[in-house]
Structure formats: structure tokens, C-alpha cells
Coordinates of C-alpha atoms in Angstrom, one line a residue:
Chain A
M245 CA 96.0 67.9 51.8
I246 CA 96.9 71.4 50.7
Y247 CA 97.2 74.1 53.2
E248 CA 97.1 77.8 52.4
E249 CA 98.7 80.5 54.6
K250 CA 96.2 83.1 55.8
H251 CA 97.1 86.4 57.5
V252 CA 95.2 86.6 60.8
W253 CA 96.9 88.8 63.4
S254 CA 98.1 92.3 62.6
I255 CA 101.5 93.5 63.8
L256 CA 99.8 95.7 66.4
L257 CA 97.9 92.7 67.9
R258 CA 101.1 90.7 68.1
L259 CA 102.9 93.6 69.7
Y260 CA 100.0 94.0 72.1
H261 CA 100.2 90.3 73.0
W262 CA 103.9 90.2 73.8
S263 CA 103.8 93.6 75.6
L264 CA 101.1 92.1 77.8
V265 CA 103.3 89.1 78.4
I266 CA 106.3 91.1 79.5
A267 CA 104.1 93.5 81.5
L268 CA 102.3 90.8 83.3
I269 CA 105.5 89.0 84.3
A270 CA 107.1 92.2 85.5
L271 CA 103.9 93.3 87.3
T272 CA 103.4 90.0 89.0
V273 CA 106.9 89.6 90.3
T274 CA 107.2 93.2 91.5
G275 CA 103.6 93.2 92.7
F276 CA 104.3 90.2 95.1
Y277 CA 107.4 92.0 96.2
I278 CA 105.6 95.3 96.9
N279 CA 102.9 93.5 98.9
A280 CA 105.5 91.7 101.1
P281 CA 109.0 93.1 100.7
W282 CA 111.6 91.4 102.7
T283 CA 113.9 93.4 105.0
Q284 CA 116.7 94.2 102.6
T285 CA 119.1 95.7 105.1
T286 CA 119.6 96.9 108.6
L287 CA 122.5 99.0 107.6
E288 CA 121.7 102.7 107.2
G289 CA 123.2 105.0 104.6
T290 CA 123.5 102.3 101.9
G291 CA 121.4 104.0 99.2
L292 CA 120.1 100.8 97.6
Y293 CA 116.5 101.8 97.5
P294 CA 115.2 98.3 96.6
V295 CA 111.5 99.0 97.4
Q296 CA 111.6 102.2 95.4
T297 CA 113.3 100.4 92.5
M298 CA 110.7 97.7 92.5
R299 CA 107.9 100.2 92.6
N300 CA 109.4 102.1 89.7
I301 CA 109.6 98.9 87.7
H302 CA 106.0 98.1 88.7
G303 CA 105.0 101.6 87.5
L304 CA 106.9 101.3 84.2
A305 CA 105.3 97.9 83.6
G306 CA 102.0 99.3 84.5
Y307 CA 102.3 101.9 81.7
L308 CA 103.3 99.2 79.3
F309 CA 100.2 97.2 80.4
T310 CA 98.0 100.2 79.9
A311 CA 99.5 100.9 76.5
A312 CA 98.9 97.3 75.5
I313 CA 95.3 97.4 76.7
L314 CA 94.7 100.7 74.8
A315 CA 96.1 99.1 71.7
R316 CA 93.7 96.2 72.1
L317 CA 90.8 98.6 72.6
F318 CA 91.8 100.2 69.3
L319 CA 91.9 96.8 67.6
L320 CA 88.6 95.8 69.1
L321 CA 87.0 98.7 67.3
F322 CA 89.2 99.2 64.2
G323 CA 91.2 96.0 63.9
N324 CA 90.9 93.4 61.2
R325 CA 88.0 90.9 61.0
Q326 CA 89.5 88.5 63.5
E327 CA 90.4 91.2 66.0
R328 CA 87.1 93.1 66.2
I329 CA 84.8 92.8 69.2
M330 CA 81.9 91.4 67.1
S331 CA 83.9 88.4 66.1
M332 CA 84.7 87.6 69.7
L333 CA 81.3 87.7 71.4
P334 CA 78.3 85.2 71.1
L335 CA 76.0 88.0 69.8
T336 CA 75.0 86.5 66.5
R337 CA 73.4 83.1 66.0
R338 CA 76.5 81.8 64.2
N339 CA 78.8 83.0 66.9
F340 CA 76.6 81.5 69.6
R341 CA 76.6 78.1 67.9
N342 CA 80.4 78.3 67.6
M343 CA 80.6 79.0 71.4
I344 CA 78.5 76.0 72.2
N345 CA 80.5 74.0 69.8
A346 CA 83.8 75.1 71.4
V347 CA 82.5 74.2 74.9
R348 CA 81.5 70.8 73.7
A349 CA 84.8 70.2 72.0
Y350 CA 86.7 71.3 75.2
L351 CA 84.5 68.8 77.2
Y352 CA 85.5 66.0 74.7
M353 CA 81.9 65.7 73.7
H354 CA 82.8 65.6 70.1
D355 CA 86.0 65.6 68.1
D356 CA 84.9 67.3 64.9
Y357 CA 85.7 70.8 65.9
T358 CA 84.2 71.6 62.6
E359 CA 83.8 75.2 62.2
V360 CA 87.4 76.3 62.0
R361 CA 87.5 80.0 62.3
L362 CA 90.5 82.0 61.4
G363 CA 90.3 84.1 64.6
H364 CA 89.4 83.1 68.1
N365 CA 86.7 80.6 68.8
I366 CA 83.9 82.4 70.6
L367 CA 84.5 80.8 74.0
A368 CA 88.1 82.1 73.9
G369 CA 87.0 85.4 72.5
T370 CA 84.5 85.9 75.3
S371 CA 87.1 85.1 77.9
Y372 CA 89.4 87.6 76.3
I373 CA 86.7 90.3 76.5
L374 CA 86.2 89.4 80.2
T375 CA 89.9 89.7 80.7
F376 CA 89.9 93.0 78.9
I377 CA 87.3 94.3 81.3
I378 CA 89.2 93.0 84.3
A379 CA 92.3 94.7 82.9
L380 CA 90.5 98.0 82.9
F381 CA 89.7 97.5 86.6
Q382 CA 93.3 96.6 87.2
I383 CA 94.4 99.8 85.4
T384 CA 91.9 101.9 87.3
S385 CA 92.9 100.5 90.7
G386 CA 96.6 100.7 89.8
F387 CA 96.5 104.4 88.8
Y388 CA 94.3 105.2 91.7
L389 CA 96.9 103.7 94.1
R390 CA 99.8 105.3 92.2
L391 CA 98.4 108.8 91.7
P392 CA 96.1 109.1 94.7
E393 CA 96.0 112.9 94.5
N394 CA 95.0 113.1 90.9
T395 CA 91.4 114.1 90.7
F396 CA 90.6 112.0 87.7
W397 CA 91.8 108.7 89.2
Q398 CA 90.5 109.7 92.6
N399 CA 87.0 110.0 91.1
W400 CA 87.1 106.6 89.4
G401 CA 88.9 105.0 92.3
V402 CA 86.4 106.2 94.9
T403 CA 83.5 105.3 92.7
F404 CA 84.6 101.7 92.1
F405 CA 86.5 100.8 95.2
G406 CA 85.5 103.2 98.0
N407 CA 88.9 103.7 99.4
Q408 CA 92.6 103.0 98.8
Q409 CA 92.7 99.9 100.9
Y410 CA 89.9 98.3 99.0
A411 CA 91.4 99.3 95.7
R412 CA 94.6 97.5 96.9
F413 CA 92.6 94.5 97.8
I414 CA 90.9 94.3 94.5
H415 CA 94.2 95.0 92.7
H416 CA 95.8 92.1 94.4
L417 CA 92.8 89.8 93.9
L418 CA 92.7 90.6 90.1
M419 CA 96.5 89.8 89.9
W420 CA 95.5 86.2 90.9
Y421 CA 93.0 86.3 88.0
F422 CA 95.8 87.0 85.6
I423 CA 98.0 84.2 87.0
I424 CA 95.2 81.7 86.7
F425 CA 94.3 83.0 83.3
T426 CA 97.9 82.5 82.2
V427 CA 97.9 78.8 83.3
V428 CA 94.6 78.1 81.6
H429 CA 95.6 80.1 78.5
L430 CA 98.9 78.2 78.0
Y431 CA 97.2 74.9 78.5
L432 CA 94.4 75.5 76.0
V433 CA 96.8 77.0 73.4
I434 CA 98.9 73.8 73.6
W435 CA 95.7 71.7 73.5
N436 CA 94.4 73.4 70.4
E437 CA 97.8 73.3 68.8
L438 CA 97.8 69.5 69.2
K439 CA 94.2 69.2 68.0
H440 CA 94.4 71.3 64.9
R441 CA 97.5 71.7 62.9
D442 CA 96.8 75.3 61.9
G443 CA 99.9 76.8 63.4
L444 CA 98.1 78.5 66.3
I445 CA 101.2 79.1 68.4
S446 CA 103.3 80.3 65.5
S447 CA 100.5 82.6 64.4
I448 CA 101.1 84.9 67.4
L449 CA 104.7 85.4 66.2
S450 CA 104.2 85.3 62.4
G451 CA 100.6 86.6 62.2
N452 CA 99.7 83.8 59.8
K453 CA 97.7 80.6 60.3
F454 CA 97.3 77.7 57.9
R455 CA 94.0 76.3 56.8
L456 CA 93.0 73.6 54.4
R457 CA 92.3 74.7 50.9
K458 CA 88.9 73.8 49.8
L459 CA 89.0 70.9 47.4
K460 CA 86.6 71.0 44.6
Chain B
M1494 CA 101.4 128.2 127.5
T1495 CA 98.7 130.3 129.1
D1496 CA 97.4 127.5 131.2
T1497 CA 98.7 127.0 134.7
A1498 CA 98.4 124.2 137.2
Q1499 CA 96.6 126.5 139.6
S1500 CA 93.7 127.2 137.3
T1501 CA 91.2 124.6 138.0
D1502 CA 88.1 126.1 136.4
L1503 CA 87.4 125.8 132.7
K1504 CA 88.6 129.2 131.6
L1505 CA 87.1 130.1 128.3
Q1506 CA 89.2 133.1 127.6
V1507 CA 92.6 133.0 126.1
D1508 CA 95.2 135.7 126.3
R1509 CA 96.4 137.6 123.1
R1510 CA 99.6 135.8 122.8
G1511 CA 98.0 132.4 123.0
F1512 CA 95.3 133.6 120.7
L1513 CA 97.8 134.7 118.0
K1514 CA 99.8 131.5 118.4
G1515 CA 96.6 129.4 117.8
C1516 CA 95.7 131.5 114.7
T1517 CA 99.3 131.0 113.4
M1518 CA 99.0 127.2 114.0
V1519 CA 95.8 127.1 112.1
A1520 CA 97.2 129.2 109.2
A1521 CA 100.1 126.7 109.0
A1522 CA 97.7 123.8 108.9
L1523 CA 95.5 125.5 106.3
G1524 CA 98.6 126.1 104.2
I1525 CA 97.9 129.8 103.8
S1526 CA 100.4 132.6 103.7
E1527 CA 101.4 134.3 106.9
A1528 CA 100.2 137.5 105.4
M1529 CA 96.7 136.0 105.9
I1530 CA 97.1 135.6 109.6
P1531 CA 95.8 139.2 110.4
K1532 CA 92.7 138.3 108.4
L1533 CA 92.2 135.1 110.4
V1534 CA 92.7 137.1 113.6
E1535 CA 90.2 139.7 112.4
A1536 CA 87.7 137.0 111.6
A1537 CA 88.2 135.3 114.8
T1538 CA 87.9 138.4 116.9
S1539 CA 84.9 139.9 115.1
A1540 CA 82.0 140.8 117.3
Q1541 CA 79.6 138.4 115.7
R1542 CA 80.6 135.1 117.0
P1543 CA 78.9 132.5 114.9
P1544 CA 76.4 130.4 116.9
V1545 CA 77.2 126.8 116.9
I1546 CA 74.9 123.9 117.6
W1547 CA 76.8 120.8 118.4
L1548 CA 74.8 117.6 118.1
H1549 CA 75.8 114.4 119.8
F1550 CA 74.5 111.1 118.4
Q1551 CA 75.9 107.6 118.4
E1552 CA 79.4 108.3 119.6
C1553 CA 81.9 108.0 122.4
T1554 CA 82.5 111.8 122.8
G1555 CA 86.1 111.2 121.9
C1556 CA 86.1 113.9 119.4
T1557 CA 84.9 116.5 122.0
E1558 CA 87.5 115.0 124.4
S1559 CA 90.3 115.4 121.9
L1560 CA 89.2 118.9 121.2
L1561 CA 88.9 120.1 124.8
R1562 CA 91.7 118.1 126.4
A1563 CA 94.3 119.0 123.9
S1564 CA 97.4 119.6 125.9
H1565 CA 97.7 122.8 124.0
P1566 CA 95.1 124.9 125.6
D1567 CA 95.2 127.5 122.9
I1568 CA 93.4 125.4 120.4
G1569 CA 90.6 124.1 122.6
R1570 CA 90.0 127.4 124.1
L1571 CA 90.3 129.3 120.9
I1572 CA 87.4 127.2 119.6
L1573 CA 85.3 128.0 122.6
D1574 CA 86.4 131.6 122.4
I1575 CA 85.6 132.4 118.7
I1576 CA 82.4 130.5 118.4
S1577 CA 79.3 130.8 120.5
L1578 CA 78.6 127.3 121.5
D1579 CA 74.9 127.5 122.2
Y1580 CA 74.2 123.8 122.5
H1581 CA 76.7 121.1 123.3
E1582 CA 75.6 118.4 125.6
T1583 CA 79.0 117.7 127.1
V1584 CA 80.1 121.2 128.0
M1585 CA 76.9 123.2 128.4
A1586 CA 75.9 124.2 131.8
A1587 CA 72.2 123.9 131.1
A1588 CA 70.4 120.6 131.4
G1589 CA 67.0 119.2 130.6
H1590 CA 64.4 121.6 129.5
Q1591 CA 66.8 124.5 129.7
A1592 CA 69.1 122.8 127.2
E1593 CA 66.3 122.1 124.8
K1594 CA 65.1 125.7 125.1
S1595 CA 68.6 126.9 124.2
L1596 CA 68.6 124.7 121.2
H1597 CA 65.3 126.0 119.9
D1598 CA 66.1 129.6 120.7
T1599 CA 69.2 129.3 118.5
L1600 CA 67.3 127.5 115.8
D1601 CA 64.6 130.3 115.7
K1602 CA 66.9 133.3 116.2
Y1603 CA 69.7 132.3 113.9
A1604 CA 68.0 130.2 111.2
G1605 CA 70.3 130.0 108.2
K1606 CA 73.2 131.6 110.1
F1607 CA 74.4 129.1 112.6
L1608 CA 77.0 126.4 112.1
C1609 CA 75.9 122.9 113.0
V1610 CA 78.5 120.4 114.2
V1611 CA 77.5 116.8 114.3
E1612 CA 79.4 114.2 116.3
G1613 CA 78.3 110.6 116.0
A1614 CA 76.5 108.5 113.5
I1615 CA 72.7 108.5 113.1
P1616 CA 70.9 105.2 113.4
T1617 CA 68.1 104.9 110.8
K1618 CA 66.9 101.4 111.3
D1619 CA 63.5 100.8 113.0
K1620 CA 62.6 104.5 112.7
G1621 CA 65.8 105.5 114.4
I1622 CA 64.8 104.4 117.9
Y1623 CA 68.4 103.4 118.8
C1624 CA 69.4 107.0 119.6
K1625 CA 67.1 109.4 121.3
I1626 CA 67.6 112.7 123.0
A1627 CA 64.9 114.5 124.8
G1628 CA 62.4 111.9 123.5
R1629 CA 63.2 112.5 119.9
T1630 CA 65.3 110.3 117.6
A1631 CA 68.6 111.4 116.1
V1632 CA 67.0 111.3 112.7
D1633 CA 64.3 113.7 113.7
I1634 CA 66.7 116.1 115.4
L1635 CA 69.0 116.2 112.4
A1636 CA 66.1 116.7 110.1
E1637 CA 65.0 119.7 112.1
V1638 CA 68.4 121.3 112.6
A1639 CA 70.1 120.5 109.3
P1640 CA 67.9 122.6 106.9
K1641 CA 68.3 125.6 109.1
A1642 CA 72.0 125.5 109.4
A1643 CA 74.3 127.6 107.2
A1644 CA 76.7 124.6 107.0
I1645 CA 77.2 121.3 108.7
I1646 CA 80.6 120.1 109.9
A1647 CA 80.6 116.4 110.5
I1648 CA 83.3 115.7 113.0
G1649 CA 84.8 112.3 113.5
S1650 CA 84.5 109.0 111.6
C1651 CA 81.1 108.3 113.0
A1652 CA 79.4 111.5 111.8
T1653 CA 81.2 111.3 108.4
Y1654 CA 80.9 107.7 107.4
G1655 CA 79.1 105.9 110.2
G1656 CA 82.1 104.8 112.1
I1657 CA 82.1 101.6 114.2
Q1658 CA 78.3 101.6 114.5
A1659 CA 78.1 101.3 110.8
A1660 CA 80.6 98.4 110.7
E1661 CA 79.4 95.1 109.5
P1662 CA 76.6 94.0 110.3
N1663 CA 75.5 97.6 111.2
P1664 CA 72.7 96.5 113.6
T1665 CA 71.2 100.0 114.0
G1666 CA 71.5 101.1 110.4
A1667 CA 73.9 103.8 111.3
K1668 CA 74.7 106.4 108.7
G1669 CA 76.9 109.5 108.3
V1670 CA 75.5 113.0 108.0
Q1671 CA 76.2 113.3 104.3
D1672 CA 74.0 110.3 103.6
L1673 CA 71.0 111.9 105.3
V1674 CA 71.3 115.6 104.6
S1675 CA 70.8 117.3 101.2
G1676 CA 70.6 121.0 100.5
T1677 CA 72.9 122.1 103.3
P1678 CA 76.6 122.0 102.6
V1679 CA 78.3 119.3 104.6
I1680 CA 82.0 119.1 105.3
N1681 CA 83.6 116.0 106.7
I1682 CA 86.4 116.0 109.3
P1683 CA 86.9 112.3 109.7
G1684 CA 89.3 110.6 112.2
C1685 CA 89.0 108.7 115.3
P1686 CA 89.4 111.2 116.7
P1687 CA 90.3 113.9 114.2
N1688 CA 93.0 116.4 114.9
P1689 CA 91.5 119.5 116.6
I1690 CA 93.6 121.6 114.2
S1691 CA 91.7 120.2 111.2
F1692 CA 88.4 121.2 112.8
M1693 CA 89.7 124.6 113.9
G1694 CA 91.1 125.2 110.4
T1695 CA 87.7 124.5 108.8
V1696 CA 85.9 126.8 111.2
L1697 CA 88.4 129.6 110.8
H1698 CA 88.4 129.2 107.0
Y1699 CA 84.7 129.5 107.1
L1700 CA 84.8 132.7 109.3
T1701 CA 87.6 134.3 107.3
F1702 CA 86.5 133.5 103.7
N1703 CA 82.8 133.0 104.4
R1704 CA 82.8 129.6 102.6
L1705 CA 83.9 126.1 103.4
P1706 CA 87.4 124.9 102.3
V1707 CA 87.9 123.0 99.1
T1708 CA 87.3 119.3 99.6
D1709 CA 88.2 116.0 98.0
N1710 CA 85.4 113.8 96.6
L1711 CA 84.8 112.2 100.0
G1712 CA 84.0 115.7 101.4
R1713 CA 87.2 116.1 103.4
P1714 CA 89.0 119.5 103.3
L1715 CA 92.1 119.2 101.2
F1716 CA 94.2 121.2 103.5
A1717 CA 94.0 118.4 106.0
Y1718 CA 93.2 115.3 104.0
G1719 CA 94.8 116.1 100.6
R1720 CA 97.9 114.0 101.0
R1721 CA 98.6 110.4 101.7
I1722 CA 100.2 109.7 105.0
H1723 CA 102.7 107.3 103.5
D1724 CA 104.0 110.0 101.1
H1725 CA 105.0 112.4 103.9
C1726 CA 105.7 109.9 106.7
E1727 CA 108.9 110.4 108.7
R1728 CA 109.6 106.6 108.2
R1729 CA 109.3 106.7 104.5
A1730 CA 113.1 106.5 103.9
H1731 CA 113.1 103.2 105.7
F1732 CA 110.3 101.9 103.4
D1733 CA 112.2 102.9 100.2
E1734 CA 115.4 101.4 101.6
G1735 CA 113.8 98.1 102.6
R1736 CA 114.1 98.4 106.3
F1737 CA 111.1 97.0 108.0
A1738 CA 109.8 96.0 111.4
E1739 CA 108.9 92.4 110.9
E1740 CA 107.1 92.1 114.1
F1741 CA 106.5 94.3 117.1
G1742 CA 109.5 94.5 119.5
D1743 CA 112.1 93.2 117.0
F1744 CA 115.3 94.9 116.0
G1745 CA 113.6 96.9 113.2
H1746 CA 110.8 98.0 115.4
R1747 CA 113.1 99.2 118.1
N1748 CA 115.1 101.1 115.5
G1749 CA 112.1 102.9 114.2
Y1750 CA 111.9 101.2 110.8
C1751 CA 108.9 101.2 108.5
L1752 CA 105.8 99.6 109.9
Y1753 CA 104.4 98.5 106.5
K1754 CA 104.8 94.8 107.3
V1755 CA 103.0 95.0 110.6
G1756 CA 99.9 96.4 108.9
C1757 CA 100.4 100.1 108.8
K1758 CA 97.7 101.7 106.7
G1759 CA 99.6 104.8 105.9
P1760 CA 99.8 103.9 102.2
E1761 CA 96.0 103.9 102.1
T1762 CA 95.1 106.8 104.3
F1763 CA 94.8 110.5 103.7
S1764 CA 95.5 112.8 106.6
N1765 CA 97.8 115.5 107.9
C1766 CA 98.8 113.4 111.0
P1767 CA 102.5 113.3 110.1
S1768 CA 102.7 117.1 109.8
A1769 CA 100.0 118.4 112.2
R1770 CA 100.5 115.7 114.8
F1771 CA 98.7 115.5 118.1
N1772 CA 98.6 116.9 121.6
D1773 CA 101.2 119.5 121.3
V1774 CA 103.9 117.0 122.0
D1775 CA 104.4 116.2 118.3
V1776 CA 103.3 112.6 118.4
W1777 CA 101.1 110.6 116.1
P1778 CA 100.6 106.8 116.0
V1779 CA 103.5 106.0 113.6
S1780 CA 105.9 108.2 115.5
V1781 CA 105.4 106.1 118.6
G1782 CA 105.7 102.7 116.8
H1783 CA 102.2 101.7 116.0
G1784 CA 101.0 101.5 112.4
C1785 CA 98.3 103.8 111.1
I1786 CA 94.9 102.1 111.2
G1787 CA 93.4 104.3 108.5
C1788 CA 90.8 106.0 110.7
T1789 CA 90.1 108.8 108.3
E1790 CA 88.9 106.6 105.5
P1791 CA 85.3 105.5 104.9
N1792 CA 84.2 102.3 106.6
F1793 CA 87.7 101.8 108.0
W1794 CA 86.5 99.2 110.5
D1795 CA 85.5 97.0 107.7
T1796 CA 88.1 97.7 105.0
M1797 CA 91.2 98.4 107.1
T1798 CA 90.9 95.3 109.3
P1799 CA 92.8 93.2 110.2
F1800 CA 94.8 96.1 111.5
Y1801 CA 98.1 94.2 111.7
E1802 CA 97.9 92.7 108.2
R1803 CA 98.5 94.4 104.9
L1804 CA 95.3 93.4 103.1
P1805 CA 91.8 92.5 104.2
N1806 CA 90.8 88.9 104.3
V1807 CA 88.6 87.3 101.6
K1808 CA 84.9 87.4 102.6
I1809 CA 82.2 85.5 100.9
P1810 CA 78.7 87.0 101.4
G1811 CA 76.6 84.8 103.6
I1812 CA 79.6 82.7 104.8
G1813 CA 81.9 85.3 106.2
T1814 CA 85.7 85.6 106.3
V1815 CA 87.3 82.6 104.5
T1816 CA 91.0 83.2 104.4
D1817 CA 93.6 85.6 103.5
I1818 CA 93.9 86.7 99.9
D1819 CA 97.1 84.9 98.9
S1820 CA 95.9 81.6 100.3
A1821 CA 92.6 82.1 98.4
G1822 CA 94.6 82.8 95.2
K1823 CA 96.8 79.8 95.7
T1824 CA 93.8 77.5 96.3
I1825 CA 92.1 78.7 93.2
L1826 CA 95.3 78.3 91.2
G1827 CA 95.7 74.8 92.5
V1828 CA 92.1 74.0 91.5
A1829 CA 92.7 75.4 88.1
A1830 CA 96.0 73.4 87.7
A1831 CA 94.2 70.3 88.8
A1832 CA 91.4 70.9 86.3
V1833 CA 94.0 71.4 83.6
G1834 CA 95.7 68.1 84.5
I1835 CA 92.4 66.2 84.6
H1836 CA 91.4 67.7 81.3
A1837 CA 94.7 66.6 79.7
A1838 CA 94.5 63.2 81.2
I1839 CA 91.0 62.6 79.8
G1840 CA 92.2 63.7 76.4
I1841 CA 95.1 61.4 76.5
G1842 CA 93.0 58.5 77.9
K1843 CA 90.5 59.0 75.2
K1844 CA 93.1 58.9 72.5
V1845 CA 94.6 55.8 74.0
I1846 CA 91.2 54.0 74.0
K1847 CA 89.9 55.2 70.7
G1848 CA 93.2 55.5 68.9
C1849 CA 92.0 58.7 67.2
G1850 CA 94.7 60.5 65.5
C1851 CA 93.9 64.1 64.6
K1852 CA 96.1 64.1 61.6
N1853 CA 93.5 62.2 59.7
E1854 CA 90.8 64.5 60.7
T1855 CA 89.1 66.0 57.7
K1856 CA 88.2 69.6 57.8
E1857 CA 85.9 71.5 55.7
S1858 CA 85.4 75.1 55.7

């Protein structure tokens, strides 16, 4: 069998992916802390500012997260063939069939996961679009909580969440979505890597996948 | 103080010193220059006292109480002094038909000129029969008065966002004024009760500048509700430094540490409580060791509860409160992890039985 190397993920997409990883880890750790900070000290005049520091890191990671999501938005519209929104959603007949096919493969209903696409399978693509939308809500609630007096974020925050407390509630709830998403994502990546030797995991580092050359 | 222990009658006049003091307090609350104080005074002393109709609907009269029984007599009396309170069920001398006549006289005589203050929510369910005054429903009264008013000031959380009546399941269909009135400008002074100074500031702003103060997008004047409590709380340093009251009565609580962990809603609530404070003795909930409950925010009975927890509990429509948010998250995470485990086990099991090796799989593209 002869494999050929194909370029799949642009450098921006890979940067987006790893920025998101770093941001999500930092945001989750500091987020849990901010929700339930432990009593750091009963001494006064120490000047450690642990809560303030954690909030600063959270804010910084929030900006990284936002930048990553904006990069993904750009790629959804102007990225390469694998990265565009139309190759991620079941909106064409071919894509819809691919999605059904992926669902059946994940349910072990068949082994010939035949239509090997270079990019995401449509089930994964759809879940990434869902995650993208959830990330937008996360960004909106996050900025609304962080910049409450800013008219722009106030408008969106009040429209979507009603008040700050509910925004905080949704913000916390959606954090759990990202934790669970990470677990499922890691599992399915490993699962796919074992099923298809096309270099899925290394592709998010190198940008390239391998596919069988057509034998004629 | 102009008040004395000897004066037992409700004296509606206030002396000049107290009057200027009150105007100065209001100017400070409004955040306007001291150079504007003479203008405030001028507006407050002008011969035409604006007629005010004060409507009481579904409420506890706590807003009126807080206004009238403020230990600082200047504010309460100043209000009664500079406005002509033509209809107010709690303080008016008239009763029955006389009271209703007074209401209608004002409506006819000052149409388009009077200020309408609404205290309390308006029940709308079952044609509004849950609140009736003089045989008419609150909905009807508001519908008659509101279009004729120059502006409406909704005072208290009930009149602004429905308050406790509108809390789940809202049996009477209670609503705030802004949901029922269109065409007449409405300004919201939420709070349970609101600080009299916020109400006073709004009235004086209206009299001085002939327009209502600038509001946020929940209709609250920015001078009083423009800043988050947490951001100008006197305990903020303890928050940043990681000093918390873990429970009521513990070391941290007794030492005045941050009340974040016992459910203070200061980080979610907009109000001038930390700076304006209450009752002329410079107190507000957090200063006396109780967390903010978020009473100036919309639907705070639903969204700010439980009052002693940081976040609301997870509710499922039709079932009700299930659990707290992190337990819910952990449960779903556990289910997801279990599903992943089962999925992997099936895959391995299938491979063991079938002996299918994917290396030999032929792919075509």
C-alpha cells in the first residue's frame, strides 16, 4: 500500500487548536477557583492578591480563547476546503450521507468507514459548529461579567441572560460542556487514530494527513 | 437634624438648613457638581410643585415606609415638601370617595403634567382581579393614569420587574410597569426597598433638568445603578486578598472578611448601596455582615436564590430543582465517561470475537 501525504490543516487552524487547549485548561482551573476560592490567609497586609491574580489569568486566557474563536470564525469563512463551514455541516446530500455513515461507524454497525474524508467527518464537524456556537455564548457571558459597565456587552448580556447572576450560571454550566467535550473529543480522536492509520493525531501538529494512493 | 423627639405630628415642612442639606445629599448621589446645587434648590423651591399620583398595587408598602421613616428626616420631608402629593393611599388624609375624587381631579387638571409613581406589581391574570382598588383592577387604573402622566417612576422591585409576586410560578401573572406601559417614559428605581436618595435624585433631576436621568438598558438611572456593588464594596480588599467568611459566625465573618462564599450577590448586582447607604447611620447589608441578595436586579427572587449559595440550582422545566450546578456537571461527566468506557469495551470485545484487524482494511477513495 502506498500512502501519500496531503496537506489538511493550515497553520492558523493548528494555532487555533492549541491556543484553545491552553485557554481551556487555564480557564477551567482558574474558573473553578474563582467560583469557590479557598481562604488564602487570615493575615492582613500580606499583599498576595491570590483571587485578583487568578481573575487576571482568567481574563488573559479569556482573551486568548476569544482570539482563537475569532480565528476559527475566519477559517470557517475563508479557510481551506477542510476548514470551511460547508464541509462541516450535513447540508448537502453527500455530507448528510457521510454523517449517517459516521454515526453508524461509531455505533459499530459497520466497519467500512468507507468515505474517508481529508477533513472532519460530518458528525464531528457538526459537533464542532455546536461547540463554536457555545463558545460564542461563553465569550458573551464572560465579557458581560468582566465588563459589566460596557454598554455593548451589557446589551448582549441582558438580551441573552437577563442579569449578571444568570450569566454567571450559564457561564459555569457551559464550562462543564467544554470539560465533557474534551473527554469525548480525546476518546474519539484515539478511537479514530486506531481505526484509520491516516495520522489523525499528528495532523494537528504537522498539518498533514496520509491517505492511500489510488491504485490503477 | 431638624426633627425633635417632641414633635409628634407629621410635619411636612423642613427648615432651610435641612432643606439645603437634603439637596446637597441628592447632588452627591447624582454625581453632579456642587455648582449645580443652587439650581437644584431653585427647582425644588419653585412655586409650581409638580403634582404626583402615587399608585399602590401588589406590594407591602415597604418602599413608602423606607421613604417616610428614613431616620434622616430631611429626605423624607424634602420629598413631601417639593412635590404635591395629590394621591397616596398610605399618607393621604382623604379616604373613600374623597380620595378617588382627588385622583380624578388631578388627572383632569394636570393631564400630561403630573408625575406618576407606581409602587407594586400589576397582576394581569384573569383580567387582573387579584388587585382591586375602589372596585377597579390595577390594570385598569394604570391604563387610565399612565397615558396622562408626564413620566412614570416605578419604585421598588415589584413595580419595576414584578418582584416577589412575579416569582415562579407567578400565580397572579404579576408584571412590572414597563411591561404594560408604552408611550409614557418609565424609569425604574428597583430595590427591596430602594434607597430613598435614588428616588429623590430622580425626582430632583426631573425638576431641575426637565427630563429623566440617563438609564441603563434595564431602565435604571445610571447615577444610582451604574456600578456593580462588588466593584466599590468596602470588603473588596478581603476578596482580592483571599480572606473569606466561610460560614456565618466564624473567624472570617467576625473579622469582616468578604461574604462571597456565603452567597453575597454583590458581584452580580448594580446599585449605589455601598456609597449612598441607608438610614443616615451609614449602613447597608454587607456592612453589617449579611451578603447582598441582589434585590435591584430583575427577577431576583428566581435568579438570586438560594441567597446563601454562589450560583442558582439546576432546574429542569416540569420537574423543578434538581441539584446544584457542580453536582449536575459531575454527574453528566460521569455518564459521558461511562459511555466512553462502554464504547471502548464494545470495540475491543468485537475485535476479540471477530479478530478483525484494521490494518488489512482496504480503502478506496
